Short mmCIF file of C-alpha atoms in Angstrom, two decimals:
data_model
loop_
_atom_site.label_atom_id
_atom_site.label_comp_id
_atom_site.label_asym_id
_atom_site.label_seq_id
_atom_site.Cartn_x
_atom_site.Cartn_y
_atom_site.Cartn_z
CA MET A 1 16.64 -184.11 -127.42
CA SER A 2 18.39 -181.05 -126.39
CA SER A 3 21.98 -179.88 -126.94
CA GLY A 4 22.94 -179.72 -122.89
CA ASN A 5 25.84 -181.24 -121.82
CA ARG A 6 26.35 -184.46 -123.72
CA ILE A 7 28.90 -186.76 -125.53
CA ALA A 8 29.26 -186.71 -129.62
CA VAL A 9 26.60 -187.30 -131.64
CA ALA A 10 26.47 -188.68 -135.36
CA GLY A 11 23.41 -187.21 -136.88
CA CYS A 12 21.32 -184.10 -135.98
CA TYR A 13 20.59 -183.07 -132.38
CA ILE A 14 17.32 -183.08 -133.29
CA CYS A 15 16.14 -185.73 -134.94
CA ASN A 16 19.59 -187.96 -135.49
CA VAL A 17 19.44 -188.10 -139.73
CA PRO A 18 22.51 -187.42 -141.37
CA ALA A 19 23.67 -183.67 -140.25
CA THR A 20 25.61 -181.37 -143.29
CA LYS A 21 25.14 -178.14 -141.04
CA CYS A 22 26.18 -177.68 -137.20
CA CYS A 23 26.84 -174.57 -134.62
CA SER A 24 29.14 -171.83 -136.32
CA LYS A 25 30.17 -171.12 -132.26
CA CYS A 26 31.27 -174.58 -130.96
CA SER A 27 31.04 -176.60 -134.41
CA ILE A 28 29.84 -179.51 -131.85
CA ALA A 29 26.33 -179.58 -132.56
CA LYS A 30 25.37 -180.57 -135.52
CA TYR A 31 21.71 -180.01 -137.85
CA CYS A 32 20.23 -181.67 -140.72
CA SER A 33 18.36 -178.17 -141.31
CA ARG A 34 18.02 -174.58 -140.56
CA GLU A 35 15.03 -175.14 -138.89
CA HIS A 36 16.16 -177.66 -136.71
CA GLN A 37 18.90 -175.23 -135.40
CA LEU A 38 16.76 -172.44 -134.75
CA GLN A 39 14.57 -175.17 -132.92
CA ASP A 40 17.40 -176.03 -130.41
CA TRP A 41 19.29 -172.73 -129.78
CA LYS A 42 17.36 -171.93 -126.75
CA GLU A 43 18.49 -174.92 -125.29
CA HIS A 44 22.11 -175.02 -127.08
CA LYS A 45 23.04 -171.66 -126.17
CA LYS A 46 23.57 -172.22 -122.53
CA ASN A 47 25.90 -174.94 -123.08
CA CYS A 48 27.52 -173.71 -126.45
CA GLN A 49 30.96 -172.70 -126.23
CA ILE A 50 32.67 -174.51 -123.12
CA PHE A 51 36.51 -172.62 -123.35
CA GLU A 52 37.35 -169.74 -124.42
CA VAL A 53 41.09 -168.77 -125.81
CA LYS A 54 42.88 -166.68 -123.20
CA VAL A 55 46.74 -165.32 -123.08
CA LEU A 56 47.83 -166.86 -119.63
CA PRO A 57 51.40 -165.44 -118.38
CA ILE A 58 52.96 -168.81 -117.79
CA VAL A 59 51.49 -170.81 -120.46
CA GLY A 60 50.67 -168.33 -122.81
CA ARG A 61 47.34 -169.01 -125.58
CA SER A 62 45.59 -171.58 -124.20
CA LEU A 63 41.67 -172.76 -123.88
CA VAL A 64 40.40 -172.35 -120.54
CA ALA A 65 37.13 -173.88 -119.33
CA LYS A 66 34.14 -171.64 -119.11
CA ARG A 67 32.05 -174.28 -116.90
CA ASN A 68 32.55 -177.51 -115.17
CA ILE A 69 33.08 -179.81 -118.15
CA GLU A 70 31.34 -183.68 -118.05
CA ALA A 71 32.67 -187.13 -118.16
CA GLY A 72 32.57 -188.03 -122.05
CA GLU A 73 31.32 -184.35 -123.09
CA VAL A 74 32.68 -183.06 -126.35
CA ILE A 75 35.38 -180.31 -125.95
CA ILE A 76 36.14 -179.52 -129.47
CA ASP A 77 35.01 -181.37 -132.78
CA GLU A 78 37.01 -180.24 -136.06
CA LEU A 79 39.89 -180.78 -138.28
CA PRO A 80 43.28 -180.51 -137.57
CA LEU A 81 45.28 -178.13 -139.50
CA PHE A 82 47.77 -180.78 -140.80
CA THR A 83 48.63 -184.26 -139.33
CA GLY A 84 52.00 -186.11 -139.29
CA GLU A 85 53.84 -189.53 -137.86
CA SER A 86 54.81 -188.98 -134.03
CA SER A 87 59.29 -189.56 -134.54
CA SER A 88 58.57 -193.26 -133.32
CA ALA A 89 56.37 -194.04 -136.26
CA SER A 90 57.12 -197.70 -137.30
CA SER A 91 58.68 -197.40 -141.48
CA SER A 92 56.14 -199.14 -142.71
CA SER A 93 53.93 -196.14 -142.17
CA PRO A 94 51.65 -194.77 -144.85
CA LEU A 95 53.51 -191.55 -144.18
CA PHE A 96 56.55 -193.52 -144.72
CA VAL A 97 55.40 -194.35 -148.35
CA PHE A 98 54.70 -191.05 -148.64
CA ILE A 99 58.11 -190.42 -148.49
CA TYR A 100 59.86 -192.26 -150.89
CA THR A 101 57.22 -191.27 -153.81
CA CYS A 102 57.07 -187.65 -152.86
CA VAL A 103 58.12 -185.54 -156.14
CA LEU A 104 60.70 -183.58 -154.32
CA MET A 105 62.24 -186.19 -152.62
CA MET A 106 62.58 -189.16 -154.95
CA ASN A 107 66.10 -187.69 -156.42
CA ILE A 108 67.78 -186.50 -153.13
CA PRO A 109 70.26 -189.41 -152.37
CA TYR A 110 70.38 -187.94 -148.72
CA VAL A 111 68.45 -189.01 -146.28
CA PRO A 112 67.73 -187.53 -142.70
CA GLY A 113 68.64 -189.26 -139.79
CA GLY A 114 65.69 -191.62 -138.23
CA LYS A 115 63.32 -189.49 -136.11
CA TYR A 116 63.89 -186.54 -138.29
CA VAL A 117 62.69 -188.26 -141.26
CA ALA A 118 59.34 -188.20 -139.97
CA ARG A 119 59.52 -184.68 -138.64
CA CYS A 120 60.52 -182.86 -142.24
CA ILE A 121 57.29 -184.71 -143.75
CA CYS A 122 55.88 -182.32 -141.00
CA ILE A 123 57.42 -178.90 -142.22
CA LEU A 124 57.34 -179.80 -145.60
CA ARG A 125 53.10 -180.24 -144.78
CA CYS A 126 53.01 -177.56 -143.23
CA LEU A 127 54.75 -175.48 -145.75
CA TRP A 128 52.71 -176.56 -148.46
CA LEU A 129 49.79 -174.64 -146.21
CA LYS A 130 52.04 -171.37 -147.35
CA ARG A 131 51.92 -172.31 -150.59
CA ASN A 132 47.87 -173.44 -150.89
CA GLU A 133 45.99 -172.75 -147.91
CA PRO A 134 46.97 -169.38 -147.26
CA GLU A 135 43.93 -168.91 -144.82
CA LYS A 136 45.40 -172.07 -142.47
CA TRP A 137 48.89 -170.85 -143.00
CA LYS A 138 47.91 -167.83 -140.71
CA HIS A 139 46.82 -169.96 -138.49
CA VAL A 140 49.77 -171.76 -137.67
CA VAL A 141 51.86 -169.21 -137.47
CA SER A 142 50.08 -167.67 -134.82
CA MET A 143 50.98 -169.60 -132.89
CA GLU A 144 53.67 -169.66 -130.45
CA SER A 145 56.96 -171.08 -131.08
CA HIS A 146 59.33 -170.82 -128.34
CA ALA A 147 62.02 -170.71 -131.48
CA GLU A 148 64.76 -168.14 -129.94
CA THR A 149 64.33 -169.43 -125.72
CA ARG A 150 65.28 -173.04 -127.10
CA ARG A 151 68.01 -171.54 -129.49
CA HIS A 152 69.57 -170.40 -126.17
CA LEU A 153 68.40 -172.60 -123.48
CA GLN A 154 68.19 -175.93 -125.51
CA PRO A 155 71.54 -175.27 -127.75
CA GLU A 156 72.40 -179.46 -128.65
CA PHE A 157 68.11 -179.19 -129.40
CA TRP A 158 68.25 -176.24 -131.90
CA ARG A 159 71.70 -177.61 -133.64
CA MET A 160 69.95 -180.73 -134.06
CA ASN A 161 67.27 -179.57 -136.07
CA GLN A 162 69.65 -177.39 -137.68
CA ASN A 163 71.11 -180.27 -138.88
CA ASN A 164 68.39 -182.74 -139.52
CA ILE A 165 65.38 -180.71 -140.19
CA VAL A 166 66.39 -176.80 -141.93
CA GLN A 167 69.51 -178.13 -144.12
CA PHE A 168 67.97 -180.95 -145.59
CA ILE A 169 64.83 -178.99 -146.48
CA ARG A 170 66.48 -175.74 -147.31
CA TYR A 171 69.88 -177.58 -149.53
CA TYR A 172 68.35 -180.84 -150.49
CA LEU A 173 65.12 -180.01 -151.49
CA LYS A 174 66.37 -176.79 -153.12
CA PHE A 175 64.19 -174.50 -151.38
CA HIS A 176 66.76 -172.40 -150.79
CA ASP A 177 66.21 -170.94 -154.21
CA MET A 178 62.83 -169.95 -152.95
CA THR A 179 62.71 -166.44 -151.34
CA ASP A 180 59.60 -166.86 -149.10
CA VAL A 181 61.57 -169.87 -147.12
CA ASP A 182 64.08 -169.20 -145.21
CA GLU A 183 66.27 -170.68 -142.04
CA ALA A 184 64.54 -168.67 -139.07
CA GLU A 185 60.71 -169.77 -140.73
CA ILE A 186 61.91 -173.43 -140.61
CA HIS A 187 62.75 -172.98 -137.23
CA ASP A 188 59.39 -171.38 -135.85
CA LEU A 189 57.42 -174.31 -137.72
CA CYS A 190 59.95 -177.17 -135.85
CA GLY A 191 59.12 -175.25 -132.54
CA ILE A 192 55.63 -174.93 -133.32
CA TRP A 193 55.05 -178.63 -133.76
CA ASN A 194 57.16 -179.17 -130.82
CA THR A 195 54.96 -176.63 -128.56
CA ASN A 196 51.27 -177.27 -129.83
CA ALA A 197 51.28 -181.27 -131.36
CA PHE A 198 50.00 -184.04 -129.22
CA ASP A 199 50.26 -187.50 -130.18
CA VAL A 200 46.98 -189.29 -131.40
CA ARG A 201 47.37 -192.74 -130.04
CA ASN A 202 47.42 -195.21 -132.46
CA ALA A 203 45.20 -198.20 -133.15
CA GLY A 204 46.41 -201.23 -131.91
CA ILE A 205 48.36 -199.43 -129.06
CA GLU A 206 48.24 -198.62 -125.32
CA ASN A 207 50.17 -194.93 -125.00
CA LEU A 208 49.15 -193.26 -122.01
CA ARG A 209 51.43 -190.26 -123.01
CA GLY A 210 49.15 -186.70 -123.58
CA LEU A 211 51.02 -184.04 -122.42
CA PHE A 212 52.73 -185.88 -119.91
CA GLN A 213 52.89 -189.13 -118.33
CA PRO A 214 50.15 -189.35 -115.90
CA LEU A 215 52.15 -192.29 -113.91
CA SER A 216 55.30 -190.54 -113.32
CA HIS A 217 56.73 -188.32 -110.20
CA THR A 218 56.50 -184.59 -110.47
CA LEU A 219 60.17 -183.73 -111.00
CA ALA A 220 59.79 -185.91 -114.90
CA ARG A 221 56.79 -184.48 -115.86
CA ARG A 222 57.57 -181.30 -114.72
CA SER A 223 60.90 -181.76 -116.66
CA HIS A 224 58.94 -183.42 -119.57
CA LEU A 225 57.02 -179.89 -119.96
CA GLU A 226 59.79 -177.24 -119.53
CA PHE A 227 61.41 -179.27 -122.55
CA SER A 228 58.93 -179.57 -124.93
CA LYS A 229 56.52 -177.13 -124.16
CA ILE A 230 58.89 -174.61 -122.29
CA PHE A 231 57.14 -173.53 -119.25
CA PHE A 232 57.05 -175.08 -115.43
CA CYS A 233 53.79 -176.50 -114.00
CA HIS A 234 51.95 -174.78 -111.21
CA CYS A 235 48.60 -177.24 -111.22
CA GLN A 236 47.57 -178.59 -107.87
CA ARG A 237 49.17 -181.93 -108.56
CA CYS A 238 52.43 -180.44 -109.09
CA GLU A 239 52.39 -178.18 -106.09
CA ASP A 240 51.41 -180.55 -103.98
CA PRO A 241 54.70 -182.43 -101.98
CA THR A 242 52.61 -185.35 -101.30
CA GLU A 243 50.61 -185.62 -105.30
CA PHE A 244 46.98 -185.64 -103.82
CA GLY A 245 48.15 -188.14 -100.30
CA THR A 246 49.51 -190.62 -103.21
CA PHE A 247 53.05 -190.17 -102.40
CA MET A 248 54.24 -191.19 -106.32
CA THR A 249 57.57 -188.64 -105.83
CA ALA A 250 58.18 -189.85 -102.20
CA TRP A 251 60.81 -192.16 -101.18
CA LYS A 252 61.18 -194.56 -97.69
CA CYS A 253 62.48 -192.84 -94.91
CA GLN A 254 65.45 -194.79 -93.65
CA ALA A 255 65.36 -193.04 -89.90
CA CYS A 256 62.02 -194.09 -89.24
CA ASP A 257 59.59 -197.68 -90.54
CA ASP A 258 57.68 -197.55 -93.32
CA GLY A 259 58.34 -193.14 -93.15
CA ARG A 260 57.43 -191.42 -96.38
CA LEU A 261 60.25 -188.90 -97.83
CA ILE A 262 59.27 -185.92 -99.57
CA ILE A 263 60.54 -182.54 -101.50
CA SER A 264 59.63 -179.79 -98.51
CA ASP A 265 59.16 -176.95 -101.60
CA ALA A 266 57.64 -178.78 -104.36
CA ASN A 267 58.43 -175.44 -106.86
CA ASP A 268 62.54 -176.18 -105.87
CA PRO A 269 64.32 -178.87 -107.09
CA ASN A 270 66.95 -178.75 -105.19
CA SER A 271 65.30 -177.49 -101.78
CA ASP A 272 65.89 -180.60 -98.90
CA TRP A 273 63.75 -184.20 -98.56
CA VAL A 274 61.95 -184.19 -95.29
CA CYS A 275 59.88 -187.59 -94.03
CA TYR A 276 56.66 -186.61 -93.91
CA ASP A 277 56.17 -188.88 -90.52
CA CYS A 278 59.50 -188.29 -88.62
CA LYS A 279 60.20 -185.06 -89.84
CA ASN A 280 64.23 -186.84 -90.17
CA LYS A 281 65.86 -184.03 -93.41
CA VAL A 282 67.89 -185.56 -96.11
CA GLU A 283 70.16 -183.26 -98.35
CA SER A 284 68.84 -183.29 -102.12
CA SER A 285 72.06 -184.32 -103.74
CA THR A 286 71.44 -187.63 -101.52
CA VAL A 287 67.52 -187.95 -103.33
CA LYS A 288 68.67 -186.95 -106.48
CA ASP A 289 71.63 -189.72 -105.84
CA ILE A 290 68.72 -192.86 -105.18
CA GLU A 291 66.55 -191.50 -107.68
CA GLN A 292 69.63 -191.68 -110.78
CA LYS A 293 70.63 -195.25 -109.14
CA VAL A 294 66.47 -196.43 -110.09
CA LYS A 295 66.27 -194.17 -113.16
CA THR A 296 68.99 -196.26 -114.89
CA HIS A 297 67.64 -199.87 -113.52
CA PHE A 298 64.18 -198.97 -114.38
CA ALA A 299 65.79 -197.87 -118.46
CA GLN A 300 67.36 -201.17 -118.35
CA LEU A 301 64.78 -203.68 -116.60
CA GLY A 302 63.48 -206.67 -118.96
CA LYS A 303 60.40 -207.24 -120.36
CA THR A 304 58.99 -210.26 -118.31
CA ALA A 305 56.99 -210.46 -114.89
CA GLN A 306 60.30 -212.28 -113.34
CA GLU A 307 62.68 -209.06 -113.77
CA MET A 308 59.95 -206.71 -113.09
CA GLU A 309 58.76 -208.43 -109.65
CA ALA A 310 62.89 -209.14 -109.14
CA PHE A 311 63.17 -205.35 -109.77
CA LEU A 312 60.43 -204.41 -106.99
CA GLU A 313 62.29 -206.74 -104.46
CA LYS A 314 65.66 -205.68 -104.81
CA PHE A 315 64.31 -201.95 -104.12
CA SER A 316 61.87 -202.39 -101.83
CA ARG A 317 64.33 -200.57 -99.31
CA ILE A 318 64.14 -197.53 -100.40
CA MET A 319 61.37 -197.49 -102.87
CA LEU A 320 57.60 -196.99 -101.17
CA PRO A 321 54.83 -199.52 -103.34
CA THR A 322 53.37 -196.25 -104.35
CA THR A 323 56.84 -194.39 -105.79
CA SER A 324 56.27 -193.88 -109.24
CA TYR A 325 58.85 -196.22 -110.60
CA ALA A 326 56.47 -199.16 -108.86
CA ILE A 327 53.54 -198.16 -109.91
CA GLN A 328 54.78 -197.82 -113.42
CA ILE A 329 56.03 -201.29 -113.16
CA LYS A 330 52.99 -202.55 -111.39
CA TYR A 331 50.62 -201.04 -114.66
CA ALA A 332 53.11 -203.36 -116.53
CA LEU A 333 52.67 -206.59 -114.59
CA MET A 334 48.60 -205.87 -114.80
CA GLU A 335 49.37 -206.49 -118.35
CA LEU A 336 51.70 -209.35 -118.20
CA LEU A 337 50.29 -211.69 -115.42
CA PRO A 338 47.69 -213.72 -116.77
CA SER A 339 43.83 -213.32 -116.35
CA ASP A 340 43.10 -217.12 -117.15
CA GLU A 341 45.65 -218.37 -114.47
CA ASN A 342 44.27 -221.52 -112.81
CA ASP A 343 46.35 -220.43 -109.54
CA GLN A 344 44.14 -218.66 -107.31
CA ILE A 345 47.23 -216.83 -105.46
CA GLU A 346 48.24 -215.90 -108.81
CA ILE A 347 45.24 -214.38 -109.90
CA GLN A 348 44.85 -212.49 -106.35
CA LYS A 349 47.95 -211.16 -106.71
CA LYS A 350 46.80 -209.61 -110.19
CA GLU A 351 43.88 -208.67 -108.17
CA ASP A 352 45.71 -206.89 -105.63
CA ILE A 353 47.53 -204.58 -108.87
CA CYS A 354 44.25 -204.04 -110.62
CA LYS A 355 42.98 -202.48 -107.37
CA GLU A 356 45.67 -200.61 -106.05
CA LEU A 357 46.39 -198.93 -109.53
CA LEU A 358 42.34 -198.01 -109.82
CA ASN A 359 42.28 -196.70 -106.44
CA LEU A 360 45.59 -194.42 -107.46
CA MET A 361 43.32 -193.90 -111.13
CA ASN A 362 40.29 -192.41 -108.36
CA VAL A 363 42.93 -189.82 -107.57
CA LEU A 364 44.85 -188.93 -110.25
CA CYS A 365 42.60 -189.58 -113.16
CA PRO A 366 38.97 -189.39 -112.40
CA GLY A 367 36.44 -190.08 -115.20
CA LEU A 368 36.31 -191.63 -118.32
CA THR A 369 40.03 -192.28 -119.64
CA ARG A 370 41.33 -195.27 -121.03
CA VAL A 371 43.92 -195.64 -118.35
CA ARG A 372 40.93 -196.05 -116.74
CA ALA A 373 39.42 -198.67 -118.85
CA MET A 374 42.33 -200.99 -118.96
CA ILE A 375 42.94 -201.37 -115.53
CA CYS A 376 38.73 -202.28 -115.46
CA VAL A 377 39.21 -204.78 -118.26
CA GLN A 378 42.18 -206.43 -116.62
CA LEU A 379 40.02 -206.07 -113.11
CA GLY A 380 37.13 -207.77 -114.37
CA ARG A 381 38.37 -210.42 -116.41
CA CYS A 382 40.71 -210.92 -113.08
CA GLN A 383 37.31 -211.47 -111.17
CA ARG A 384 35.31 -213.96 -113.57
CA GLN A 385 38.18 -216.56 -113.41
CA PHE A 386 37.83 -215.93 -109.88
CA ALA A 387 34.70 -216.77 -110.21
CA THR A 388 35.16 -219.99 -112.45
CA LEU A 389 37.88 -221.49 -110.16
CA LEU A 390 35.47 -221.09 -107.03
CA GLY A 391 32.99 -222.94 -108.99
CA SER A 392 31.29 -225.88 -107.32
CA ASN A 393 27.97 -227.88 -105.71
CA GLU A 394 28.93 -226.45 -102.46
CA LYS A 395 26.69 -223.23 -101.65
CA ASN A 396 28.86 -221.46 -100.13
CA ALA A 397 31.24 -222.07 -103.01
CA GLN A 398 28.42 -221.13 -105.36
CA VAL A 399 27.55 -217.89 -103.45
CA ALA A 400 31.55 -216.67 -104.26
CA ALA A 401 31.14 -217.29 -107.43
CA GLN A 402 28.29 -215.23 -107.90
CA SER A 403 29.68 -212.48 -106.32
CA LYS A 404 32.79 -212.44 -108.07
CA LEU A 405 31.10 -212.69 -111.49
CA LEU A 406 28.76 -209.78 -110.36
CA SER A 407 31.77 -207.52 -109.51
CA SER A 408 33.00 -208.89 -112.90
CA ARG A 409 30.08 -206.80 -114.58
CA GLU A 410 30.45 -204.21 -112.91
CA PHE A 411 33.97 -203.25 -114.08
CA LEU A 412 33.76 -204.80 -117.31
CA GLU A 413 30.22 -202.38 -117.39
CA GLU A 414 32.61 -199.71 -116.79
CA ALA A 415 35.47 -200.13 -119.09
CA LEU A 416 32.71 -200.46 -121.90
CA ASN A 417 31.27 -197.09 -121.02
CA ILE A 418 34.56 -195.82 -122.04
CA LEU A 419 35.84 -197.73 -124.55
CA ILE A 420 32.28 -197.13 -126.54
CA LYS A 421 32.96 -193.24 -127.01
CA GLU A 422 36.14 -194.70 -128.94
CA PRO A 423 36.34 -194.34 -132.72
CA GLU A 424 35.45 -197.06 -134.71
CA GLY A 425 37.97 -199.21 -136.38
CA THR A 426 40.47 -198.45 -133.33
CA HIS A 427 41.91 -200.91 -131.43
CA PHE A 428 39.89 -199.87 -128.19
CA TYR A 429 37.07 -199.37 -129.85
CA ASP A 430 37.31 -203.79 -131.14
CA LEU A 431 38.21 -204.32 -127.58
CA GLY A 432 35.03 -202.84 -126.55
CA LYS A 433 33.35 -204.88 -128.45
CA GLN A 434 35.01 -208.07 -126.60
CA ILE A 435 33.58 -206.41 -123.60
CA GLN A 436 30.23 -206.27 -125.31
CA ALA A 437 30.17 -210.23 -126.05
CA GLU A 438 31.72 -211.07 -122.50
CA LEU A 439 29.21 -209.32 -120.78
CA VAL A 440 26.88 -211.49 -122.87
CA GLU A 441 28.13 -214.34 -121.32
CA ILE A 442 28.58 -213.33 -117.59
CA ASN A 443 24.82 -212.29 -118.03
CA ASP A 444 23.76 -215.71 -119.42
CA THR A 445 26.27 -217.56 -116.75
CA LEU A 446 24.41 -215.52 -113.53
CA ALA A 447 21.24 -216.77 -114.88
CA HIS A 448 22.07 -219.92 -114.99
CA HIS A 449 22.82 -219.50 -111.32
CA ILE A 450 19.48 -218.59 -110.60
CA ILE A 451 17.98 -221.30 -112.25
CA LEU A 452 19.86 -223.56 -110.33
CA GLU A 453 19.65 -221.89 -106.92
CA ASN A 454 15.54 -221.99 -107.29
CA CYS A 455 15.85 -225.50 -108.85
CA THR A 456 17.28 -226.79 -105.52
CA THR A 457 15.39 -223.92 -103.58
CA THR A 458 11.99 -226.11 -104.86
CA GLY A 459 13.74 -229.66 -104.84
CA GLY A 460 13.74 -229.61 -108.33
CA VAL A 461 16.48 -231.49 -110.67
#
């Protein structure tokens, strides 16, 4: 084995036995002994450090790739400085059990409201590093907080932190008696958490959120990043009014048939909009009113397939099939519409949605992504059910069913290639195991098809 571009390896990169040492530069390559590390160095040094830390004008301190990174390749493998529940965590999670057995909080009559309970615990864990892990604390305080920027640009957000986190820690937990913790420092830690922390998907929940929702439109993504990370995104996708030809931020032009209305200047949210096809111009305020109307109805939308399909029909005159709101609803429909439906029309509807989403992901989220895996799972199961419905003694139907099974196997194998890389014990890893079992069944069915075909050809029974 060599340690070139590869996915994670649990054991030694030479012999794959349990490893106790790792490369000090990248912390990824693992070895069972010094001898094996030296043996692998000639190959490993070519790809040792995938990224470097740079301070960039717009986004600040960042990890920047030093070379092209292959799909599935490990970028970084190390423990976080500290972890905490997100603000949407359920009250039954282990963290919330910890809250009510915490020595500091056992006798405190006041508990901060709602989501701020989780944030208080995160800040307390960070302050624990200051007292007990000074080296880790140095790493924490070296991170960007944007605390003063938030105070001036997001005063309401700053006040909520002041009321629900700073005052609670300083006065209800008696930290005001400790000279090494002041209000400014707690605000800095709040800013560091908001700027640098990111969500890790919880087992059993499909969460599309990383730094941003990949299915949201440019204005929403930029607004989210500007609020949470304090920078205005200038990536290639955000700079392109067509979003790489997907037109996810576009609306339907009312001056021509099927025209696509896009913003004239992607970096100016107040610029006019222009039809990509007929060049008709529309004022920014008009488009904002349209977007707000759709956004309001979208936020109030029910969770049934019927309600979602009604929404698509209601706004079909102003939304393109690729407008982000339509795409997000189609993703939800993909999950809601059953794969074991006995109606070919309904199965075809789901298959069409899956294919549309997969084509979109080929452009916006290529590579080994969970979103892609979930689409491939649904599409593979959909085509397997199609094969079941087509199955009969007629030769043409058998050929069509076999073609669907082969296609189903292809999509499920692609999904498995992504899901099997997930950590054991997670929902996605378990789903990968289910897909493995389904692939065994599909291969058995295909083998049976071949046997029957051979029997028919040779005149057997």
